[in-house]
Coordinates of C-alpha atoms in Angstrom, one line a residue:
M893 CA 50.5 139.3 163.8
I894 CA 51.6 140.2 167.3
N895 CA 55.2 139.8 166.3
C896 CA 54.8 142.2 163.4
I897 CA 53.2 144.8 165.7
I898 CA 56.1 144.4 168.2
Q899 CA 58.6 144.7 165.5
R900 CA 57.0 147.9 164.1
E901 CA 56.9 149.4 167.6
S902 CA 60.5 148.5 168.1
V903 CA 61.5 150.2 164.8
T904 CA 59.4 153.3 165.7
L905 CA 61.1 153.4 169.2
R906 CA 64.6 153.3 167.7
I907 CA 63.7 156.1 165.3
I908 CA 62.4 158.2 168.1
L909 CA 65.5 157.5 170.2
N910 CA 67.8 158.3 167.3
E911 CA 66.0 161.6 166.7
M912 CA 66.2 162.5 170.4
K913 CA 70.0 161.8 170.3
R914 CA 70.4 164.0 167.3
N915 CA 68.4 166.8 169.0
I916 CA 70.5 166.5 172.2
I917 CA 73.8 166.6 170.2
L918 CA 72.5 169.7 168.2
T919 CA 71.5 171.4 171.4
L920 CA 74.9 170.8 173.0
L921 CA 76.6 172.0 169.9
I922 CA 74.6 175.2 169.8
A923 CA 75.3 175.7 173.5
V924 CA 79.1 175.3 172.9
I925 CA 79.0 177.8 170.0
L926 CA 77.0 180.4 172.0
T927 CA 79.4 179.9 175.0
S928 CA 82.4 180.3 172.7
C929 CA 80.9 183.5 171.1
G930 CA 80.1 184.9 174.5
E931 CA 83.6 184.2 175.7
Y932 CA 85.1 185.8 172.6
N933 CA 83.0 188.9 173.0
K934 CA 84.0 189.2 176.6
I935 CA 87.7 189.0 175.7
L936 CA 87.2 191.5 172.9
K937 CA 85.7 194.1 175.3
S938 CA 88.2 193.5 178.0
T939 CA 90.8 196.2 178.9
D940 CA 93.1 193.7 180.4
Y941 CA 95.7 193.5 177.6
E942 CA 97.7 190.7 179.3
Y943 CA 94.5 188.6 179.2
K944 CA 93.6 189.6 175.6
Y945 CA 97.1 188.8 174.5
E946 CA 97.1 185.3 175.9
A947 CA 93.7 184.7 174.4
A948 CA 95.0 185.8 171.0
K949 CA 97.9 183.4 171.3
N950 CA 95.5 180.7 172.3
Y951 CA 93.2 181.4 169.3
F952 CA 96.3 181.4 167.0
A953 CA 97.4 178.0 168.4
K954 CA 94.0 176.6 167.7
G955 CA 94.0 177.9 164.1
K956 CA 91.3 180.5 164.8
Y957 CA 93.3 183.1 162.9
N958 CA 90.4 185.6 162.3
R959 CA 89.8 185.9 166.0
S960 CA 93.5 186.1 166.7
A961 CA 94.0 188.9 164.2
T962 CA 91.0 190.9 165.5
L963 CA 92.3 190.8 169.0
L964 CA 95.9 191.7 168.0
E965 CA 94.7 194.6 165.8
D966 CA 92.8 195.9 168.8
M967 CA 95.8 196.1 171.0
I968 CA 98.9 196.3 168.7
M969 CA 99.5 200.0 169.6
Q970 CA 99.1 199.3 173.3
L971 CA 101.7 196.6 173.1
K972 CA 104.2 198.8 171.3
G973 CA 107.3 199.2 173.4
T974 CA 106.6 196.2 175.6
D975 CA 108.3 192.8 175.6
K976 CA 105.3 191.5 173.7
A977 CA 105.4 194.0 170.8
E978 CA 107.7 192.0 168.5
E979 CA 106.0 188.7 168.9
S980 CA 102.5 190.2 168.6
L981 CA 103.4 192.0 165.3
Y982 CA 104.7 188.8 163.7
M983 CA 101.7 186.8 165.0
L984 CA 99.3 189.4 163.5
A985 CA 101.0 189.1 160.2
M986 CA 100.9 185.3 160.3
S987 CA 97.2 185.4 161.3
Y988 CA 96.3 187.4 158.2
Y989 CA 98.6 185.1 156.1
N990 CA 96.9 182.0 157.3
E991 CA 93.5 183.6 156.7
G992 CA 94.5 184.2 153.0
D993 CA 94.6 188.0 153.3
Y994 CA 98.0 188.2 151.6
T995 CA 98.0 191.9 151.0
T996 CA 97.5 192.8 154.7
S997 CA 99.9 190.1 155.9
S998 CA 102.7 191.3 153.6
H999 CA 102.1 194.8 154.9
Y1000 CA 102.6 193.6 158.5
F1001 CA 105.6 191.4 157.6
V1002 CA 107.3 194.5 156.1
T1003 CA 106.4 196.5 159.2
Y1004 CA 107.9 193.8 161.3
Y1005 CA 111.3 193.5 159.6
T1006 CA 111.5 197.3 159.2
T1007 CA 110.9 197.8 162.9
Y1008 CA 112.9 194.8 164.0
P1009 CA 115.6 194.2 161.3
R1010 CA 117.5 191.9 163.7
G1011 CA 114.4 190.5 165.3
T1012 CA 113.7 186.9 166.2
F1013 CA 111.4 186.5 163.2
A1014 CA 113.1 188.8 160.8
E1015 CA 114.1 186.0 158.4
L1016 CA 110.7 184.4 158.4
A1017 CA 109.0 187.8 158.0
R1018 CA 111.0 188.7 154.9
F1019 CA 110.3 185.2 153.4
H1020 CA 106.6 185.3 154.1
S1021 CA 106.3 188.8 152.9
G1022 CA 107.6 187.7 149.5
K1023 CA 105.5 184.5 149.5
A1024 CA 102.4 186.4 150.4
L1025 CA 102.9 188.8 147.5
C1026 CA 103.6 185.8 145.3
L1027 CA 100.3 184.1 146.3
D1028 CA 98.5 187.4 145.7
T1029 CA 99.6 187.9 142.0
Q1030 CA 97.1 187.9 139.2
E1031 CA 96.9 185.6 136.2
A1032 CA 99.2 186.3 133.3
R1033 CA 96.6 188.2 131.2
L1034 CA 96.1 190.8 133.9
D1035 CA 98.3 193.6 135.3
Q1036 CA 101.7 192.1 136.6
S1037 CA 102.9 195.0 138.8
G1038 CA 102.3 192.7 141.8
T1039 CA 104.5 190.0 140.2
Y1040 CA 107.4 192.4 139.9
K1041 CA 107.0 193.5 143.5
A1042 CA 106.9 189.8 144.7
I1043 CA 110.1 189.0 142.7
Q1044 CA 111.8 192.1 144.3
E1045 CA 110.8 191.1 147.8
L1046 CA 112.0 187.5 147.3
Q1047 CA 115.3 188.6 145.8
M1048 CA 115.8 190.9 148.8
F1049 CA 115.1 187.9 151.1
M1050 CA 117.8 185.9 149.3
E1051 CA 120.3 188.7 149.5
Y1052 CA 119.8 189.1 153.3
Y1053 CA 119.7 185.4 154.0
P1054 CA 121.8 183.6 151.3
Q1055 CA 122.2 180.5 153.6
S1056 CA 118.5 180.3 154.6
T1057 CA 116.8 176.9 154.5
K1058 CA 114.0 178.8 152.6
K1059 CA 116.4 179.9 149.8
E1060 CA 115.4 177.1 147.4
E1061 CA 111.7 177.7 147.9
A1062 CA 112.2 181.4 147.3
Q1063 CA 114.2 180.7 144.2
D1064 CA 111.4 178.4 142.9
M1065 CA 108.9 181.1 143.5
I1066 CA 111.0 183.6 141.6
F1067 CA 111.2 181.2 138.6
A1068 CA 107.4 180.7 138.7
L1069 CA 106.8 184.4 138.8
Q1070 CA 109.2 185.0 135.9
D1071 CA 107.4 182.3 133.9
K1072 CA 104.2 184.3 134.5
L1073 CA 105.9 187.5 133.1
V1074 CA 107.1 185.6 130.1
L1075 CA 103.7 184.2 129.5
K1076 CA 102.3 187.8 129.6
E1077 CA 104.8 188.8 127.0
Y1078 CA 104.1 185.7 124.9
L1079 CA 100.3 186.4 124.9
G1080 CA 101.0 190.0 123.9
A1081 CA 103.3 189.0 121.0
K1082 CA 100.7 186.3 119.9
L1083 CA 98.0 189.0 120.0
Y1084 CA 100.1 191.3 117.8
Y1085 CA 100.7 188.4 115.3
N1086 CA 97.0 187.6 115.2
L1087 CA 96.1 191.2 114.5
G1088 CA 98.4 191.2 111.5
N1089 CA 98.2 194.5 109.6
Y1090 CA 95.0 195.7 111.4
M1091 CA 95.5 199.4 112.0
G1092 CA 99.3 199.2 111.6
N1093 CA 102.2 196.8 111.3
N1094 CA 101.4 194.5 114.2
F1095 CA 103.9 191.9 112.8
L1096 CA 106.7 194.3 113.7
S1097 CA 105.3 194.8 117.2
C1098 CA 105.2 191.0 117.6
V1099 CA 108.8 190.7 116.6
I1100 CA 109.9 193.5 119.0
T1101 CA 107.8 192.1 121.9
A1102 CA 109.0 188.5 121.4
Q1103 CA 112.6 189.5 121.0
N1104 CA 112.6 191.6 124.2
A1105 CA 111.1 188.6 126.1
L1106 CA 113.8 186.3 124.7
K1107 CA 116.5 188.8 125.8
D1108 CA 115.0 189.4 129.3
Y1109 CA 114.2 185.7 130.0
P1110 CA 116.8 183.7 128.1
Y1111 CA 116.0 180.4 129.9
S1112 CA 112.2 180.6 129.6
K1113 CA 110.2 177.4 128.8
L1114 CA 108.4 179.5 126.2
R1115 CA 111.6 180.3 124.3
E1116 CA 110.7 178.1 121.3
D1117 CA 107.2 179.5 121.2
L1118 CA 108.5 183.1 121.2
S1119 CA 111.1 182.3 118.5
I1120 CA 108.5 180.8 116.1
L1121 CA 106.4 184.0 116.5
V1122 CA 109.5 186.0 115.4
L1123 CA 110.0 183.7 112.3
R1124 CA 106.3 183.8 111.4
S1125 CA 106.1 187.6 111.7
K1126 CA 109.2 188.2 109.6
Y1127 CA 107.9 185.8 106.9
E1128 CA 104.5 187.6 106.9
M1129 CA 106.2 191.0 106.6
A1130 CA 108.2 189.7 103.7
I1131 CA 105.1 188.5 101.9
Q1132 CA 103.3 191.8 102.4
S1133 CA 106.3 194.0 101.5
V1134 CA 106.4 196.2 98.5
Q1135 CA 108.1 194.6 95.6
E1136 CA 111.5 196.4 95.9
K1137 CA 111.8 195.2 99.6
K1138 CA 110.7 191.6 99.2
S1139 CA 114.1 190.1 98.5
D1140 CA 115.7 191.7 101.5
R1141 CA 112.8 190.8 103.8
F1142 CA 112.9 187.2 102.6
R1143 CA 116.6 187.1 103.2
E1144 CA 116.0 188.2 106.8
T1145 CA 113.4 185.4 107.1
V1146 CA 115.9 182.9 105.9
D1147 CA 118.5 184.2 108.4
E1148 CA 115.9 183.8 111.1
Y1149 CA 115.2 180.3 109.9
Y1150 CA 118.8 179.3 110.3
A1151 CA 118.9 180.8 113.8
F1152 CA 115.8 178.9 114.8
K1153 CA 117.0 175.6 113.4
N1154 CA 120.4 176.0 115.1
E1155 CA 118.7 176.4 118.5
F1156 CA 115.7 174.0 118.0
P1157 CA 116.9 171.3 115.6
E1158 CA 114.1 169.0 116.8
S1159 CA 111.4 171.6 117.0
K1160 CA 107.7 170.8 117.3
Y1161 CA 107.3 173.4 114.6
N1162 CA 109.7 171.8 112.1
K1163 CA 107.1 171.2 109.4
E1164 CA 106.0 174.8 109.4
V1165 CA 109.6 176.1 109.6
E1166 CA 110.7 174.1 106.6
R1167 CA 107.8 175.4 104.6
I1168 CA 108.7 179.0 105.4
F1169 CA 112.3 178.3 104.4
R1170 CA 111.4 176.8 101.1
E1171 CA 108.9 179.5 100.1
S1172 CA 111.3 182.3 101.3
K1173 CA 114.2 180.9 99.3
N1174 CA 112.0 180.8 96.2
E1175 CA 111.2 184.5 96.6
I1176 CA 114.8 185.7 96.9
K1177 CA 116.1 187.3 93.7
D1178 CA 119.9 187.0 93.2

């Protein structure tokens, strides 16, 4: 009985001690945070730009990019014309980049390489400007104006620095962005096909959209999918044509079939393609 009581008291004591340790650790943590905040506010209010600049570099080195950006924004104009101006501008751009604010970071990267075209960080600024715009692009269904801008920026980087170690990464980003543009066109062409004759000849719009995409992006991974939309649409237009135009439209479909088979002999759409060919041939009047 006595042993049980001792054991219970021992367990209770350990619980109390552990709770005290947790409270002490929490108190110390809060104290560190408050001290850190107090120190940061003191730096922020300081008029000693040498002191603030070194603090910004220190925050940047520690990965506290939000604080680094705030401090640098506050004194970027004061540093203009000094020996710290170039580095501070690049560091400000990188702070926003690392924070995920790609629009603002790209703006400052452009400002940097425009102001310092032969600067120490000019190559990296051009590269990261393009990469920031790339990371900021919207999904394929949405507006792609940002995608065109990112491609242009990355192409400019490659023209300025054809021997750069970042060239391959830039090229890969351009290919990925072009894939997004092709997907946008494919989704548009597919929508036209699905609309059929609703409020107009959407099959023709599908053909035009798909063919333009094939012309603009000849090496796209979606080339086969775009091509089948052209064949399907021409077949549907032939079916729904007036009688006197049917034979000609079905001949166009057969011509499209041969073009498709020539390029994609082992197509995943072969079963459908062969059906379209058979039915089109049967409709052609000699």
